[in-house]
Amino acid sequence: MNISLPDGLKAFVDEQVAKRGYGTISEYVRELIRKDQERTQLRNLLLDGATSAPSGIADAAYFEGLRDHIRRHAAK
């Protein structure tokens, strides 16, 4: 895959590669794509949650139950 960039963007990419310790421009671009995939997945999960029916009240007892669950599984 070849990507053409204007000089200003090319200079920015070169600078990011040097500053952030990437070995190549390809590594930098792959990282950007992975982060975009993660953002898209998170957005979809949030939208799914926002449109789903409520499953119960998130009160103090609910969170205590979660803590108990974690404690039981952490001890194993």
Coordinates of N, CA, C and O in Angstrom, one line a residue:
M1 N 0.9 -1.2 0.0 CA 0.0 0.0 0.0 C 0.9 1.2 0.0 O 1.8 1.3 0.8
N2 N 0.6 2.1 -0.9 CA 1.3 3.4 -0.9 C 0.4 4.5 -0.5 O -0.8 4.5 -1.0
I3 N 0.9 5.5 0.2 CA 0.1 6.6 0.7 C 0.8 7.9 0.3 O 2.0 8.0 0.6
S4 N 0.2 8.8 -0.4 CA 0.8 10.0 -0.7 C 0.3 11.1 0.3 O -0.9 11.2 0.6
L5 N 1.3 11.8 0.8 CA 1.0 12.9 1.8 C 1.6 14.2 1.3 O 2.7 14.2 0.7
P6 N 0.9 15.3 1.6 CA 1.5 16.6 1.3 C 2.7 16.8 2.2 O 2.9 16.1 3.2
D7 N 3.6 17.6 1.8 CA 4.9 17.8 2.5 C 4.7 18.1 4.0 O 5.4 17.6 4.9
G8 N 3.7 18.9 4.4 CA 3.4 19.2 5.8 C 3.1 18.0 6.6 O 3.6 17.8 7.7
L9 N 2.2 17.1 6.1 CA 1.8 15.9 6.8 C 3.0 14.9 6.8 O 3.2 14.3 7.8
K10 N 3.7 14.9 5.7 CA 4.9 14.0 5.7 C 5.9 14.4 6.8 O 6.4 13.5 7.5
A11 N 6.1 15.7 6.9 CA 7.1 16.2 8.0 C 6.5 15.8 9.4 O 7.3 15.4 10.2
F12 N 5.2 16.0 9.6 CA 4.6 15.6 10.8 C 4.8 14.2 11.2 O 5.2 13.8 12.3
V13 N 4.5 13.3 10.2 CA 4.7 11.9 10.4 C 6.1 11.5 10.7 O 6.4 10.8 11.6
D14 N 7.0 12.1 9.9 CA 8.5 11.8 10.2 C 8.9 12.2 11.6 O 9.6 11.5 12.3
E15 N 8.3 13.4 12.1 CA 8.6 13.9 13.4 C 8.0 12.9 14.5 O 8.7 12.6 15.5
Q16 N 6.8 12.5 14.3 CA 6.2 11.5 15.2 C 7.0 10.2 15.3 O 7.1 9.7 16.4
V17 N 7.4 9.7 14.2 CA 8.2 8.5 14.2 C 9.5 8.7 15.0 O 9.8 7.8 15.8
A18 N 10.1 9.8 14.8 CA 11.4 10.0 15.5 C 11.1 10.3 17.0 O 11.8 9.7 17.8
K19 N 10.1 11.1 17.3 CA 9.9 11.4 18.7 C 9.4 10.2 19.5 O 9.7 10.1 20.7
R20 N 8.5 9.4 18.9 CA 7.9 8.3 19.7 C 8.6 7.0 19.6 O 8.1 6.0 20.1
G21 N 9.7 7.0 18.9 CA 10.5 5.8 18.9 C 10.0 4.7 18.0 O 10.4 3.5 18.2
Y22 N 9.2 5.0 17.0 CA 8.9 4.0 16.0 C 10.0 3.7 15.1 O 10.8 4.6 14.7
G23 N 10.2 2.5 14.6 CA 11.3 2.1 13.7 C 11.0 2.6 12.3 O 12.0 2.9 11.6
T24 N 9.8 2.6 11.9 CA 9.4 3.0 10.6 C 8.1 3.7 10.5 O 7.3 3.7 11.5
I25 N 7.8 4.3 9.4 CA 6.6 5.0 9.2 C 5.4 4.0 9.3 O 4.4 4.2 9.8
S26 N 5.7 2.8 8.7 CA 4.7 1.7 8.7 C 4.2 1.4 10.1 O 3.1 1.1 10.4
E27 N 5.2 1.3 11.1 CA 4.9 1.0 12.4 C 3.9 2.0 13.0 O 3.0 1.7 13.7
Y28 N 4.2 3.3 12.7 CA 3.4 4.4 13.2 C 2.0 4.3 12.6 O 1.0 4.4 13.4
V29 N 1.9 4.1 11.3 CA 0.6 4.0 10.7 C -0.2 2.8 11.2 O -1.4 2.9 11.5
R30 N 0.4 1.6 11.4 CA -0.2 0.5 12.0 C -0.8 0.8 13.4 O -1.9 0.4 13.7
E31 N 0.0 1.5 14.2 CA -0.4 1.8 15.5 C -1.7 2.8 15.5 O -2.6 2.6 16.2
L32 N -1.7 3.7 14.6 CA -2.8 4.6 14.4 C -4.1 3.8 14.0 O -5.2 4.1 14.5
I33 N -3.9 2.8 13.1 CA -5.0 2.0 12.7 C -5.5 1.2 13.8 O -6.7 1.1 14.0
R34 N -4.6 0.6 14.6 CA -5.1 -0.2 15.7 C -5.8 0.6 16.7 O -6.9 0.2 17.2
K35 N -5.3 1.8 17.0 CA -6.0 2.7 17.9 C -7.4 3.1 17.4 O -8.4 3.2 18.2
D36 N -7.5 3.3 16.1 CA -8.8 3.6 15.5 C -9.8 2.5 15.6 O -11.0 2.6 15.9
Q37 N -9.3 1.2 15.4 CA -10.1 0.1 15.6 C -10.6 0.0 17.0 O -11.8 -0.3 17.2
E38 N -9.7 0.2 18.0 CA -10.1 0.1 19.4 C -11.2 1.2 19.7 O -12.2 0.9 20.4
R39 N -11.0 2.4 19.2 CA -12.0 3.4 19.4 C -13.4 3.1 18.8 O -14.4 3.3 19.4
T40 N -13.3 2.5 17.6 CA -14.6 2.1 17.0 C -15.2 1.0 17.8 O -16.5 1.0 17.9
Q41 N -14.5 0.0 18.2 CA -15.1 -1.1 19.0 C -15.7 -0.5 20.3 O -16.8 -0.9 20.7
L42 N -14.9 0.4 21.0 CA -15.5 1.0 22.2 C -16.7 1.8 22.0 O -17.7 1.7 22.7
R43 N -16.7 2.5 20.9 CA -17.9 3.3 20.5 C -19.1 2.4 20.3 O -20.2 2.7 20.8
N44 N -18.9 1.3 19.6 CA -20.0 0.3 19.3 C -20.5 -0.3 20.6 O -21.7 -0.5 20.8
L45 N -19.6 -0.6 21.5 CA -20.0 -1.2 22.8 C -20.8 -0.2 23.6 O -21.8 -0.5 24.3
L46 N -20.4 1.1 23.6 CA -21.1 2.1 24.4 C -22.5 2.3 23.8 O -23.5 2.5 24.5
L47 N -22.6 2.4 22.4 CA -23.9 2.5 21.8 C -24.8 1.3 22.1 O -26.0 1.5 22.3
D48 N -24.2 0.1 22.1 CA -25.0 -1.0 22.4 C -25.5 -0.9 23.8 O -26.7 -1.2 24.1
G49 N -24.7 -0.5 24.7 CA -25.1 -0.4 26.1 C -26.1 0.7 26.3 O -27.1 0.6 27.1
A50 N -26.0 1.8 25.6 CA -26.9 2.9 25.7 C -28.3 2.5 25.2 O -29.3 3.1 25.6
T51 N -28.4 1.6 24.2 CA -29.7 1.3 23.6 C -30.2 0.0 24.2 O -31.4 -0.4 23.9
S52 N -29.5 -0.6 25.1 CA -30.0 -1.8 25.8 C -30.9 -1.5 27.0 O -30.9 -0.4 27.5
A53 N -31.8 -2.5 27.3 CA -32.7 -2.3 28.4 C -31.9 -2.3 29.7 O -30.9 -3.0 29.9
P54 N -32.3 -1.5 30.7 CA -31.6 -1.5 32.0 C -31.7 -2.9 32.6 O -32.7 -3.6 32.5
S55 N -30.6 -3.4 33.3 CA -30.5 -4.7 33.8 C -30.8 -4.7 35.3 O -31.0 -5.7 36.0
G56 N -30.8 -3.5 35.9 CA -31.0 -3.4 37.4 C -30.4 -2.1 37.9 O -29.8 -1.3 37.2
I57 N -30.6 -1.9 39.2 CA -30.1 -0.7 39.8 C -28.7 -0.9 40.2 O -28.3 -1.9 40.8
A58 N -27.9 0.1 39.9 CA -26.5 0.1 40.3 C -26.3 0.9 41.6 O -25.8 2.0 41.6
D59 N -26.7 0.2 42.7 CA -26.6 0.9 44.0 C -25.5 0.3 44.8 O -24.7 -0.4 44.2
A60 N -25.3 0.7 46.0 CA -24.2 0.2 46.8 C -24.2 -1.3 46.9 O -23.1 -1.9 46.9
A61 N -25.3 -2.0 47.0 CA -25.3 -3.4 47.1 C -24.8 -4.1 45.8 O -24.1 -5.1 45.9
Y62 N -25.2 -3.5 44.7 CA -24.7 -4.0 43.4 C -23.2 -3.9 43.4 O -22.5 -4.9 43.0
F63 N -22.6 -2.8 43.7 CA -21.1 -2.7 43.7 C -20.4 -3.6 44.7 O -19.4 -4.1 44.5
E64 N -21.0 -3.7 45.9 CA -20.5 -4.6 46.9 C -20.5 -6.1 46.3 O -19.5 -6.8 46.6
G65 N -21.5 -6.5 45.6 CA -21.6 -7.8 45.0 C -20.5 -8.0 44.0 O -19.8 -9.0 43.9
L66 N -20.2 -6.9 43.2 CA -19.1 -7.0 42.3 C -17.7 -7.2 43.0 O -16.9 -8.0 42.6
R67 N -17.6 -6.4 44.1 CA -16.3 -6.5 44.8 C -16.2 -7.9 45.4 O -15.1 -8.5 45.4
D68 N -17.2 -8.5 45.9 CA -17.2 -9.9 46.5 C -16.8 -10.8 45.4 O -16.0 -11.7 45.6
H69 N -17.4 -10.7 44.2 CA -17.1 -11.6 43.1 C -15.6 -11.5 42.7 O -15.0 -12.5 42.5
I70 N -15.1 -10.3 42.7 CA -13.7 -10.1 42.4 C -12.8 -10.7 43.4 O -11.8 -11.4 43.2
R71 N -13.1 -10.5 44.7 CA -12.4 -11.1 45.8 C -12.3 -12.6 45.7 O -11.3 -13.2 45.9
R72 N -13.5 -13.2 45.4 CA -13.5 -14.7 45.3 C -12.7 -15.2 44.2 O -12.0 -16.2 44.4
H73 N -12.7 -14.5 43.1 CA -11.9 -15.0 41.9 C -10.4 -14.6 42.0 O -9.6 -15.3 41.5
A74 N -10.1 -13.6 42.7 CA -8.7 -13.2 42.9 C -8.0 -14.2 43.9 O -6.8 -14.4 43.8
A75 N -8.8 -14.8 44.8 CA -8.2 -15.7 45.8 C -7.8 -17.0 45.1 O -7.0 -17.8 45.7
K76 N -8.4 -17.3 44.0 CA -8.1 -18.7 43.4 C -6.8 -18.7 42.7 O -6.1 -17.9 42.3

